Amino acid sequence: MSRCTVRCKVWFEIDGQPLIGTGRERLLLAIDAAGSINGAAHAAGSINGAAHQLDISYRKAWAQLQEMERIAPFPLFTRRTGGNGGGATVLTPQARQLLDEYRRLDGDVRALTANCPLPDLLYPTKG
């Protein structure tokens, strides 16, 4: 017997332009964990940045971040350029709040669709 499920994706848009969805959520979370997009060298060795953790190119990560920053009505990051101690990218409090709101709504929608009763039409009985 086939199983029918309800699935949907959540993303936020501003004026029809996508701001955050699953992929960008993952990118922001990886930046938050790594403290950088590309990685930085520290005394203990090299730390992989968000792009490496997600197995995407730095260029792709940077392009997504630039697009988010262009659309967002507030700054998403503070940055320190590389050098002796390496660079750093840190989420702003507004970016953390955006992530929290996105994750909350995405979780609510997933819970709603997981418990969504499906019409009998999708499960016909043979008679």
XYZ file of C-alpha atoms in Angstrom:
127
model
C 0.000 0.000 0.000
C 1.281 3.445 -0.884
C 1.671 5.989 1.882
C 0.706 9.600 1.230
C 2.273 12.318 3.364
C 1.920 16.080 3.553
C 5.143 18.004 3.001
C 5.918 21.669 2.752
C 8.828 24.078 2.947
C 9.010 27.282 4.926
C 10.944 30.366 3.940
C 10.739 34.056 4.701
C 10.556 36.614 1.912
C 10.835 40.387 1.889
C 9.113 42.045 -1.060
C 9.058 38.706 -2.889
C 12.796 38.092 -2.392
C 13.778 34.993 -0.370
C 15.575 35.909 2.847
C 15.900 32.608 4.682
C 14.940 29.000 4.096
C 16.446 25.654 5.036
C 19.743 26.134 3.175
C 20.390 29.629 4.471
C 19.380 28.521 7.966
C 22.060 25.822 7.784
C 24.590 28.392 6.558
C 23.846 30.812 9.409
C 24.027 28.012 11.974
C 27.365 26.832 10.544
C 28.766 30.374 10.639
C 27.581 30.715 14.215
C 29.306 27.471 15.178
C 32.524 28.045 13.205
C 32.874 31.777 13.697
C 33.862 32.185 10.067
C 32.765 31.533 6.524
C 36.021 30.144 5.186
C 37.969 29.111 8.270
C 40.821 30.521 10.276
C 44.193 29.310 11.412
C 44.636 29.128 15.178
C 47.481 27.949 17.389
C 45.749 24.585 17.812
C 45.573 24.127 14.048
C 43.204 24.983 11.240
C 39.504 25.396 11.942
C 37.110 24.693 9.108
C 34.697 27.460 8.300
C 31.012 27.201 7.557
C 31.459 26.688 3.805
C 33.754 23.718 4.373
C 31.424 22.211 6.985
C 28.518 22.412 4.545
C 30.628 21.201 1.627
C 29.898 24.285 -0.472
C 32.325 26.718 -2.029
C 33.280 29.904 -0.245
C 32.032 31.779 -3.294
C 28.574 30.202 -3.036
C 28.370 30.863 0.709
C 29.514 34.456 0.223
C 26.971 35.033 -2.578
C 24.122 33.743 -0.397
C 25.211 35.943 2.499
C 25.471 39.013 0.293
C 21.977 38.356 -1.047
C 20.620 37.973 2.481
C 22.289 41.191 3.577
C 20.901 43.026 0.560
C 17.359 41.964 1.459
C 17.424 42.065 5.276
C 16.268 45.263 6.960
C 19.046 44.936 9.554
C 22.705 43.851 9.630
C 23.205 40.095 9.845
C 26.929 39.937 10.683
C 29.858 41.701 12.156
C 33.166 40.870 10.503
C 36.818 41.062 11.311
C 39.112 40.732 8.300
C 41.869 38.156 8.253
C 45.416 38.711 9.333
C 47.539 37.333 12.121
C 44.619 35.946 14.143
C 42.495 35.190 11.096
C 39.129 36.631 10.221
C 35.840 36.173 11.990
C 32.155 36.440 11.136
C 29.689 36.780 14.005
C 25.899 36.836 13.803
C 24.207 39.981 15.062
C 21.476 39.715 17.716
C 18.903 40.420 14.973
C 20.263 37.531 12.885
C 20.003 35.231 15.907
C 16.409 36.366 16.423
C 15.674 35.752 12.723
C 17.068 32.219 13.087
C 15.008 31.601 16.225
C 11.814 32.793 14.534
C 12.497 30.772 11.397
C 13.232 27.610 13.385
C 10.133 28.095 15.553
C 7.818 28.567 12.576
C 9.426 25.728 10.611
C 8.970 23.422 13.606
C 5.343 24.488 14.002
C 4.616 23.805 10.328
C 6.358 20.420 10.454
C 4.338 19.453 13.533
C 1.107 20.568 11.869
C 1.762 18.635 8.656
C 2.951 15.541 10.537
C -0.439 15.333 12.229
C -2.503 16.351 9.222
C -5.345 13.941 8.518
C -5.446 12.931 4.882
C -8.704 12.517 3.015
C -10.115 9.030 2.466
C -9.772 9.674 -1.269
C -6.043 9.043 -0.895
C -6.612 5.648 0.717
C -9.313 3.987 -1.361
C -10.532 0.606 -0.296
C -10.886 -2.063 -2.932
C -14.289 -3.555 -2.944
